Coordinates of C-alpha atoms in Angstrom, one line a residue:
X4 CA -4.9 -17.7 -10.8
X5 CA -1.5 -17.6 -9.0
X6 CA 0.7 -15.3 -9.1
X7 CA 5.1 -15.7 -8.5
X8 CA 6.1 -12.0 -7.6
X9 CA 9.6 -11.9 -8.0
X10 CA 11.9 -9.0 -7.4
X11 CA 10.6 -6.9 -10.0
X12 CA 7.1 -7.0 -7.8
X13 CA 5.8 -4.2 -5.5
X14 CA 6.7 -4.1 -2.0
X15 CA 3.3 -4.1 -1.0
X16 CA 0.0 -4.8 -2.6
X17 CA -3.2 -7.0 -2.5
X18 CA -1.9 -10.1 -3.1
X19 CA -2.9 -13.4 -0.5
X20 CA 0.3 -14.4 0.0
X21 CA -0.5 -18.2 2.1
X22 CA 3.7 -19.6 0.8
X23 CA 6.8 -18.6 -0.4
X24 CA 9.3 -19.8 -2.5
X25 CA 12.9 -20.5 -0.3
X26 CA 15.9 -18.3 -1.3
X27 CA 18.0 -21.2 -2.1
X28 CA 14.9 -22.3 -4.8
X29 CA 14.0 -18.9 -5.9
X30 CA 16.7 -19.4 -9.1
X31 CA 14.6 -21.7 -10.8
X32 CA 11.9 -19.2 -11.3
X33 CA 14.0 -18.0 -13.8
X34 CA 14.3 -20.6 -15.7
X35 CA 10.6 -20.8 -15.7
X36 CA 8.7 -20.5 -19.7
X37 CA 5.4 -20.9 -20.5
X38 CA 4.0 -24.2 -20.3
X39 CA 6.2 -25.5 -17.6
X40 CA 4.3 -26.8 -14.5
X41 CA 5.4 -26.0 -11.1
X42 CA 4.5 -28.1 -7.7
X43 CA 5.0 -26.5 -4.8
X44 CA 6.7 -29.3 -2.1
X45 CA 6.3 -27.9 1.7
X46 CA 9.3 -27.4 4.0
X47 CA 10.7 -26.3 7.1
X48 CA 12.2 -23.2 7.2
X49 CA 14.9 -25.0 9.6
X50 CA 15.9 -26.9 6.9
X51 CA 15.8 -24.9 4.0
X52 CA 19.3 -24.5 2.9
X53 CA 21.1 -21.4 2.6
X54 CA 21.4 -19.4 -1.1
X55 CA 25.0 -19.6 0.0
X56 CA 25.0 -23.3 0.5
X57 CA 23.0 -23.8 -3.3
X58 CA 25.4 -21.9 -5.3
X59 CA 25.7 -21.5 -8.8
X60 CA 27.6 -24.6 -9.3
X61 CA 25.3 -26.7 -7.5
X62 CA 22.4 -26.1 -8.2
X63 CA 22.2 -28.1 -11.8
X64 CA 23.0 -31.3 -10.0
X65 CA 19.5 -30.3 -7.2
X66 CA 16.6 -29.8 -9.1
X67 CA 14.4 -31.7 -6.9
X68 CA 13.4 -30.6 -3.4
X69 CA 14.3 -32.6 -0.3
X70 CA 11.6 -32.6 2.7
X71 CA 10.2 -34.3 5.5
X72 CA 6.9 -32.3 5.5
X73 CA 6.9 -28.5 6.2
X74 CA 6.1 -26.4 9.5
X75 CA 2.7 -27.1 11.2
X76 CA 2.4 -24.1 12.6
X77 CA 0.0 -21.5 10.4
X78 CA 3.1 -19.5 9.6
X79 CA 3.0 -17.9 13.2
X80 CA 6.6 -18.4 14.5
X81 CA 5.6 -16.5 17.8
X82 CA 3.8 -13.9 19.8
X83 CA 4.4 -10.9 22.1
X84 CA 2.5 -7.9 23.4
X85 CA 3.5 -4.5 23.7
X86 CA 5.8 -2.3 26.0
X87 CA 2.6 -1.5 27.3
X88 CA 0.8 -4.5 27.5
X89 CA -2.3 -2.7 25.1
X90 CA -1.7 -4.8 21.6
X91 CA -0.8 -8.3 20.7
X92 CA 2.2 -8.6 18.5
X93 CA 2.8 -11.3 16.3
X94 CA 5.6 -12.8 14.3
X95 CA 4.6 -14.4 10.7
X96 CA 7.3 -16.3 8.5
X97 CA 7.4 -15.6 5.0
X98 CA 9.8 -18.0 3.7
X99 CA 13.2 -18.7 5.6
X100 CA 14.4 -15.6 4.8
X101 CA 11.6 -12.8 5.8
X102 CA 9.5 -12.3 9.1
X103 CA 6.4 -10.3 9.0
X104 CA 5.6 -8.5 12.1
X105 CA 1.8 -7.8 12.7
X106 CA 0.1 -5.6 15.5
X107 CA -3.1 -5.7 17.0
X108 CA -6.5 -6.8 15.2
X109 CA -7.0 -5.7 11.0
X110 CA -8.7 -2.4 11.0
X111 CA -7.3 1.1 10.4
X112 CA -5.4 2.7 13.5
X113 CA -2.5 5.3 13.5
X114 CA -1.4 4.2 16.4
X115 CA -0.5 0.6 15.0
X116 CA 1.2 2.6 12.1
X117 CA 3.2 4.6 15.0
X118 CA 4.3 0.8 16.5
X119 CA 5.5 -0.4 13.8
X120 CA 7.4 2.7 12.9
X121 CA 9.0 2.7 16.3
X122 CA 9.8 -0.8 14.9
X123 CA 11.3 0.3 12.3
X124 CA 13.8 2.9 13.6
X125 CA 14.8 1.1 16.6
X126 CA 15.7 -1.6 13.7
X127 CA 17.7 0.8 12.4
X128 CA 19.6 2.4 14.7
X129 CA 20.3 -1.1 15.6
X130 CA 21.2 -2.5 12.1
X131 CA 21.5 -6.3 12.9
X132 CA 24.4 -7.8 11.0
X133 CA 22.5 -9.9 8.4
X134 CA 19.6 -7.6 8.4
X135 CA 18.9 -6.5 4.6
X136 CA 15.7 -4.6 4.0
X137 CA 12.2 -3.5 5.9
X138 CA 8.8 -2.5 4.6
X139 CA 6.5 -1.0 6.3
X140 CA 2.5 -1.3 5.8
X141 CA -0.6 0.0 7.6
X142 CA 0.0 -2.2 10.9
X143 CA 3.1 -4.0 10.2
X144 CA 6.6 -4.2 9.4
X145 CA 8.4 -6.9 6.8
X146 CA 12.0 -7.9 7.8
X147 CA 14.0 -9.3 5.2
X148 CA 17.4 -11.1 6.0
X149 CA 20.2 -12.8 4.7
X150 CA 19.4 -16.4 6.6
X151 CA 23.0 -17.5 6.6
X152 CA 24.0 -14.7 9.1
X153 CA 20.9 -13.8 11.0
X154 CA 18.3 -17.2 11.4
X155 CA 14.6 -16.7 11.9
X156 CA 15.7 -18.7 15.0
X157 CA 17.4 -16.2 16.3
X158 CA 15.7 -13.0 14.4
X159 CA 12.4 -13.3 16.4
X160 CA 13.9 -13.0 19.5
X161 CA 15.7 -10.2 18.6
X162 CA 12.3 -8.4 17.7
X163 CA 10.8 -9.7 21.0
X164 CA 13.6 -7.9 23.1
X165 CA 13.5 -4.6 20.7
X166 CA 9.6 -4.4 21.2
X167 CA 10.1 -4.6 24.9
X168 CA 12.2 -1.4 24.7
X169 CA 10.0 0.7 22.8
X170 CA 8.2 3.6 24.3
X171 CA 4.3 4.0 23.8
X172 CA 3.3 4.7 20.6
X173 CA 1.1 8.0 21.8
X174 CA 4.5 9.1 22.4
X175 CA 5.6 9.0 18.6
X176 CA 6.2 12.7 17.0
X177 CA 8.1 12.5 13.8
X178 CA 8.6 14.5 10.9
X179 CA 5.7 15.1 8.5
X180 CA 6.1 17.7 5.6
X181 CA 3.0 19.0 3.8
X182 CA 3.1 18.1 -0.1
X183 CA 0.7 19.8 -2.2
X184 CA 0.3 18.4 -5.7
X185 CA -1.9 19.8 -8.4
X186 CA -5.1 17.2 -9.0
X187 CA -7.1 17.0 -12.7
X188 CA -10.3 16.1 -11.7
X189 CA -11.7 13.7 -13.5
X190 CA -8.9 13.8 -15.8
X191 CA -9.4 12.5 -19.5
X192 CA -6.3 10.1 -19.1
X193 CA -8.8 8.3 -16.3
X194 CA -12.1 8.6 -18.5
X195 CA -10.1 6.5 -21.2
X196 CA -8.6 4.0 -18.5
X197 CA -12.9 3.4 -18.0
X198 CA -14.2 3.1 -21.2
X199 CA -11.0 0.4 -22.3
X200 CA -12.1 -1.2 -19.1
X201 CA -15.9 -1.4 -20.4
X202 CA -14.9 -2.3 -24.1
X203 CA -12.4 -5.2 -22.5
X204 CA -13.0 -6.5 -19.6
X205 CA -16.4 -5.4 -18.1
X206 CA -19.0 -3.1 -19.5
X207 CA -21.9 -3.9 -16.1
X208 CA -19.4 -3.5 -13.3
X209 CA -21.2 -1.5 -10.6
X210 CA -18.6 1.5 -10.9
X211 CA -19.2 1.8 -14.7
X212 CA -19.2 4.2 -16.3
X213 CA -18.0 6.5 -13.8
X214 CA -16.0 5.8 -10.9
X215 CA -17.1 9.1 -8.9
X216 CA -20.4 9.0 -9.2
X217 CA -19.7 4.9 -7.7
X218 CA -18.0 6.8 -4.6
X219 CA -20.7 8.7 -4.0
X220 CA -22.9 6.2 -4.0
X221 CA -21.1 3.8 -1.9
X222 CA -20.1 6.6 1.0
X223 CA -24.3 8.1 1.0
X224 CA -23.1 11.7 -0.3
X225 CA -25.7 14.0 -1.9
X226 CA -23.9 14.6 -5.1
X227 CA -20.5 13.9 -7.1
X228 CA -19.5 17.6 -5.7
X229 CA -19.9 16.1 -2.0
X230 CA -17.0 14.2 -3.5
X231 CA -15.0 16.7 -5.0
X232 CA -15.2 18.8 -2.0
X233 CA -14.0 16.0 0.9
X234 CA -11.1 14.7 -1.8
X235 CA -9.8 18.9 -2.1
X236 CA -10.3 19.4 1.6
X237 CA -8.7 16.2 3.0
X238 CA -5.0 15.7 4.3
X239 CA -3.8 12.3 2.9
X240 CA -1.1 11.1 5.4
X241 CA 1.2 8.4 3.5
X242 CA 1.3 4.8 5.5
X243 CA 3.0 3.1 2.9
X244 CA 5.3 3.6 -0.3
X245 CA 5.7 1.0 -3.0
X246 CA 1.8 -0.2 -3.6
X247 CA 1.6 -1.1 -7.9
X248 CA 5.4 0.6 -7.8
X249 CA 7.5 3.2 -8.4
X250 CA 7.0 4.6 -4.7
X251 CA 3.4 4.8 -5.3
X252 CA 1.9 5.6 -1.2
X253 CA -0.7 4.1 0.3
X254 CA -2.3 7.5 2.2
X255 CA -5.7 8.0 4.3
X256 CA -7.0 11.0 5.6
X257 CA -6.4 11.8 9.0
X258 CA -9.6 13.3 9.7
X259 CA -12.2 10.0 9.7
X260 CA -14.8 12.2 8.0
X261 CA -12.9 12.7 4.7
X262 CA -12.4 8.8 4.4
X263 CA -14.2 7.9 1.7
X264 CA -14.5 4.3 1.3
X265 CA -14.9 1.6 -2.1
X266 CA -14.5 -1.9 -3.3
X267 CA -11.9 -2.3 -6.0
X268 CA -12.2 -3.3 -9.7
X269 CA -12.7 -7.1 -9.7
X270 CA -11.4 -8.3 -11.6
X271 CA -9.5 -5.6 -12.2
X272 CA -8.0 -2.8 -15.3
X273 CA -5.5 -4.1 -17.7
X274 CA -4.1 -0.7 -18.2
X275 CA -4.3 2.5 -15.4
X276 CA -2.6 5.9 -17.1
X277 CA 1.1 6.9 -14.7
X278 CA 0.0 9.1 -11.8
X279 CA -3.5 8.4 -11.8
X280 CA -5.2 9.1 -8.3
X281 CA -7.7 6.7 -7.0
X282 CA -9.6 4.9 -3.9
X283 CA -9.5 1.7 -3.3
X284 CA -11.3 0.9 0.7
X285 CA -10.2 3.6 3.0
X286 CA -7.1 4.8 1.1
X287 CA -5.7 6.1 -1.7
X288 CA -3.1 5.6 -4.3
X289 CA -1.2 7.6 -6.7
X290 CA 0.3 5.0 -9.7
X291 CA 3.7 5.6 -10.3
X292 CA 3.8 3.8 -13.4
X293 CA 1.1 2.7 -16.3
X294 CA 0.0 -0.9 -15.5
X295 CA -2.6 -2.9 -14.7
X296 CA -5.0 -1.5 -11.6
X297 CA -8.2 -1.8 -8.9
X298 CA -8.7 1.6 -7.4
X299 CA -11.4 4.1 -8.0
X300 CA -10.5 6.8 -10.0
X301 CA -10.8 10.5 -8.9
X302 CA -8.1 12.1 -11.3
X303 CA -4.8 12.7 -11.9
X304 CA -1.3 14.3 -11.2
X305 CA 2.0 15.1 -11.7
X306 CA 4.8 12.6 -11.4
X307 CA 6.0 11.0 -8.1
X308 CA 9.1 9.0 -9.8
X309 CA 11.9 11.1 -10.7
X310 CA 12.8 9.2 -14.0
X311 CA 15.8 11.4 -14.5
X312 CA 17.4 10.0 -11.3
X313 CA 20.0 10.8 -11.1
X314 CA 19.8 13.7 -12.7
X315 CA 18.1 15.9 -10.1
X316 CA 14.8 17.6 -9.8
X317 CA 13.2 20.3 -7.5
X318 CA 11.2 18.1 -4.8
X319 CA 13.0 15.3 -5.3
X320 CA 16.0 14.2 -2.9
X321 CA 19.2 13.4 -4.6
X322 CA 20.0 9.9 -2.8
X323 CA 16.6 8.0 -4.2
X324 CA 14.2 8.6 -7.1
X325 CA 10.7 8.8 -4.9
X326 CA 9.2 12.0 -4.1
X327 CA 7.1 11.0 -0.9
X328 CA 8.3 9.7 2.4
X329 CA 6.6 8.1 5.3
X330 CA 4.0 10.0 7.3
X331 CA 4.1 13.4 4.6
X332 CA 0.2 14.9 4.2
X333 CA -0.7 15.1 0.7
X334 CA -3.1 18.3 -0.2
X335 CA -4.6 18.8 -3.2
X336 CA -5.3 21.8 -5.4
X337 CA -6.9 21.6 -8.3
X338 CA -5.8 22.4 -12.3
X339 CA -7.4 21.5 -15.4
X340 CA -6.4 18.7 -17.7
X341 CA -4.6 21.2 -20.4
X342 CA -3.0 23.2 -17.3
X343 CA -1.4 19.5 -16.0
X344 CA 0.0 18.4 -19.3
X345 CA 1.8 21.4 -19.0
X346 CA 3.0 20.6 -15.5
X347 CA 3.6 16.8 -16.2
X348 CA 6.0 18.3 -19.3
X349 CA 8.0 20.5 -16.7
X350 CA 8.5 18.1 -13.9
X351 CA 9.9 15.5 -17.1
X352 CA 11.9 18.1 -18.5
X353 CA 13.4 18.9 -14.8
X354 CA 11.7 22.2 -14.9
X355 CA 9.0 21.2 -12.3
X356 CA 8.4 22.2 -8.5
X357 CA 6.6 20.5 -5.8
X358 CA 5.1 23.2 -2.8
X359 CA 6.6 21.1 0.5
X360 CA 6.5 22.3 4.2
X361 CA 8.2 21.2 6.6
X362 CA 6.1 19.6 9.6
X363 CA 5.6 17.6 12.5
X364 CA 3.2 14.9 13.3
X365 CA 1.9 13.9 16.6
X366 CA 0.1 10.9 17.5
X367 CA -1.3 12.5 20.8
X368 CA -2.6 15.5 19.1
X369 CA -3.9 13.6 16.7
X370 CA -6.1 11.5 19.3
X371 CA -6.9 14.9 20.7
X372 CA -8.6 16.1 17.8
X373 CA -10.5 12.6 17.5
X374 CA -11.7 12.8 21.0
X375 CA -12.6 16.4 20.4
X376 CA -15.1 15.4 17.4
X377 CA -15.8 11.8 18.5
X378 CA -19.8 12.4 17.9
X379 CA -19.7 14.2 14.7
X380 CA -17.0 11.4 13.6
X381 CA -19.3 8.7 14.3
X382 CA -22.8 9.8 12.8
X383 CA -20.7 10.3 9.8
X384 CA -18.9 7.2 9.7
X385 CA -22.4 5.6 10.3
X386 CA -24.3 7.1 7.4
X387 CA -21.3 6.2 5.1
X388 CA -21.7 2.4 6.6
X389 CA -25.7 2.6 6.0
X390 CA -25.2 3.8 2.3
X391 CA -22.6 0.7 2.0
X392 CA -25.0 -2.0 3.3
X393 CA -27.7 -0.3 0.9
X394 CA -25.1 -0.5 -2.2
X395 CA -24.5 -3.8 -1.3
X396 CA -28.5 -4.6 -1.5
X397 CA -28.2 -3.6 -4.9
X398 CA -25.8 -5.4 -5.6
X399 CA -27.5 -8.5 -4.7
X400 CA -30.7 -7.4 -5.8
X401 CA -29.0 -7.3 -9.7
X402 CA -27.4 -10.8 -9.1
X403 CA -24.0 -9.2 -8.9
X404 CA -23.0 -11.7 -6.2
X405 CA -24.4 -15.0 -8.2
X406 CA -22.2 -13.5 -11.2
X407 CA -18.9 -13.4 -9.1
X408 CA -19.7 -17.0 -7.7
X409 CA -20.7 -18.6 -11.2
X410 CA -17.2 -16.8 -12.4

């Protein structure tokens, strides 16, 4: 099934996303009903014509799309390396109006997170004229521009020369407050999320009925209190903001040992309760809203959207509505389910507080402590891998994979 994600849609998220709709075109997805058919025509981003040049009062008498054939280039506009020569860079077009800048190979590394934040703030400081937004993932950084005033043409470039100025990333130290939040383990909120999930969509999904005793399974642990005790002792630190919404992060733990890892729901919940807390492969998510969801339930907390924006509330800064920033570590203590309510009922009457620290975070230290427990790191890592393949071999054993193929 395809998906349109307009600007109602998260900032980041699981979709594939192989084209994208021109900003000139992107009105007609309004006029869109259901039953109407769409075909998607290719064309060059050099010739897509400005928002600017399809006004309002054109665009009734240009329905139909105008191309010679699109770009033949796999989307990759160019490529650089690093300052230091260590990782490849590369420039993806998303549309004419959007450049996606990727580092290195897809796997988990903080110091990919650190380059694109350097990225990001030299970006900035800079502020390009025609530059209008940037998102940040795990290893990249999305550029959004207005393509009248600042061309893809002459946008990558302009990245090129930035990245050659940017100092190494073991050299990034930036600010990183500690942000403990009360967690309801297990909550009954996420219990009912399960058994709607059973009722309507899938009663034999592996991670039926219970999502924990799934984790445990898939990362080798001895018990579902293995669980409880690496999700309480973990620091979370937050990559990404705006995954299913509402400044929902996207946060891993920075010691390796704590990472537990799982497949998603597929296909996946038509309803998740707001602010549940799940896993979904090596990171977690808090939902800022109620809506339709993949991760692996461990609980639940209090709210990360400040609804009475902009009415303010203790934790919460007065220029935006989120609660967490980039690169904060999220600790957990735990409540019961009656003792949250209570705390989900002050933080929406305005009566809530969040326990913050101020902090520092250093990518050098960090490697420090990595290289200081590199062997214990690694045998762990390994058994979680082992009990993986051997969940997997389950899987297959029950005809799990023949079921997603036949579907």
């Amino acid at each position: 099934m395809s998906s349109l994600l307009g600007p109602d849609g998260p900032s980041l998220g699981g979709f594939v996303c192989p084209v994208t709709v021109t900003a000139a075109d992107r009105w007609k997805l309004g006029q869109l009903a259901p039953g109407a058919t769409i075909r998607f025509v290719p064309v060059r981003a050099s010739e897509a014509p400005t928002p600017t040049t399809v006004g309002p009062a054109r665009r009734a008498s240009i329905p139909a799309v105008f191309s010679r054939g699109g770009d033949e280039d796999d989307g990759i506009i160019a490529g650089t390396t690093s300052s230091d020569g260590s990782t490849t860079v590369t420039y993806r077009r998303i549309g004419d109006d959007n450049v996606l800048v990727e580092y290195g190979e897809m796997r988990l590394d903080l110091a990919l997170r650190a380059r694109a934040h350097a990225l990001h703030h030299a970006l900035e400081q800079h502020r390009p004229d025609g530059l209008i937004d940037l998102t940040p993932g795990i290893r990249s950084l999305q550029v959004k521009v207005d393509p009248a005033r600042l061309p893809q043409s002459r946008l990558v470039p302009l990245l090129a020369e930035l990245e050659a100025s940017l100092p190494a990333a073991q050299d990034l130290v930036v600010p990183s407050r500690t942000v403990r939040l009360p967690l309801s383990w297990d909550d009954p909120a996420t219990r009912e999320a399960i058994e709607r999930y059973m009722h309507g969509v899938r009663a034999d999904a592996p991670w039926c009925p219970w999502n924990i005793e799934f984790i445990r399974r898939m990362n080798g642990l001895d018990s579902v209190e293995d669980v409880h005790r690496i999700v309480y002792d973990a620091e979370y630190l937050v990559l990404g903001l705006g995954d299913v919404y509402l400044g929902a992060p996207v946060a891993t733990p920075l010691d390796p040992r704590h990472r537990l890892v799982t497949t998603k729901y597929n296909p996946a919940r038509t309803w998740t309760p707001e602010n549940a807390v799940g896993i979904g492969g090596a990171y977690l998510c808090i939902y800022g809203m109620e809506g339709p969801g993949g991760y692996q339930f461990v609980g639940r907390t209090t709210q990360i959207w400040n609804h009475r924006h902009p009415l303010t509330a203790q934790g919460f800064e007065p220029e935006h509505p989120w609660l967490l920033r980039f690169f904060d570590r999220i600790q957990w203590y735990p409540v019961s389910a009656d003792e949250l309510l209570d705390l989900r009922a002050d933080m929406a009457a305005g009566r809530g507080r969040v326990d913050i620290t101020d902090g520092m975070f250093s990518l050098a230290e960090h490697e420090q402590f990595l290289a200081a427990n590199a062997e214990d790191i690694a045998a762990t890592r390994a058994a979680m891998e082992e009990a993986r393949s051997e969940e997997r071999e389950r899987w297959a054993a029950a005809g799990e994979f023949v079921r997603k193929e036949s579907a």
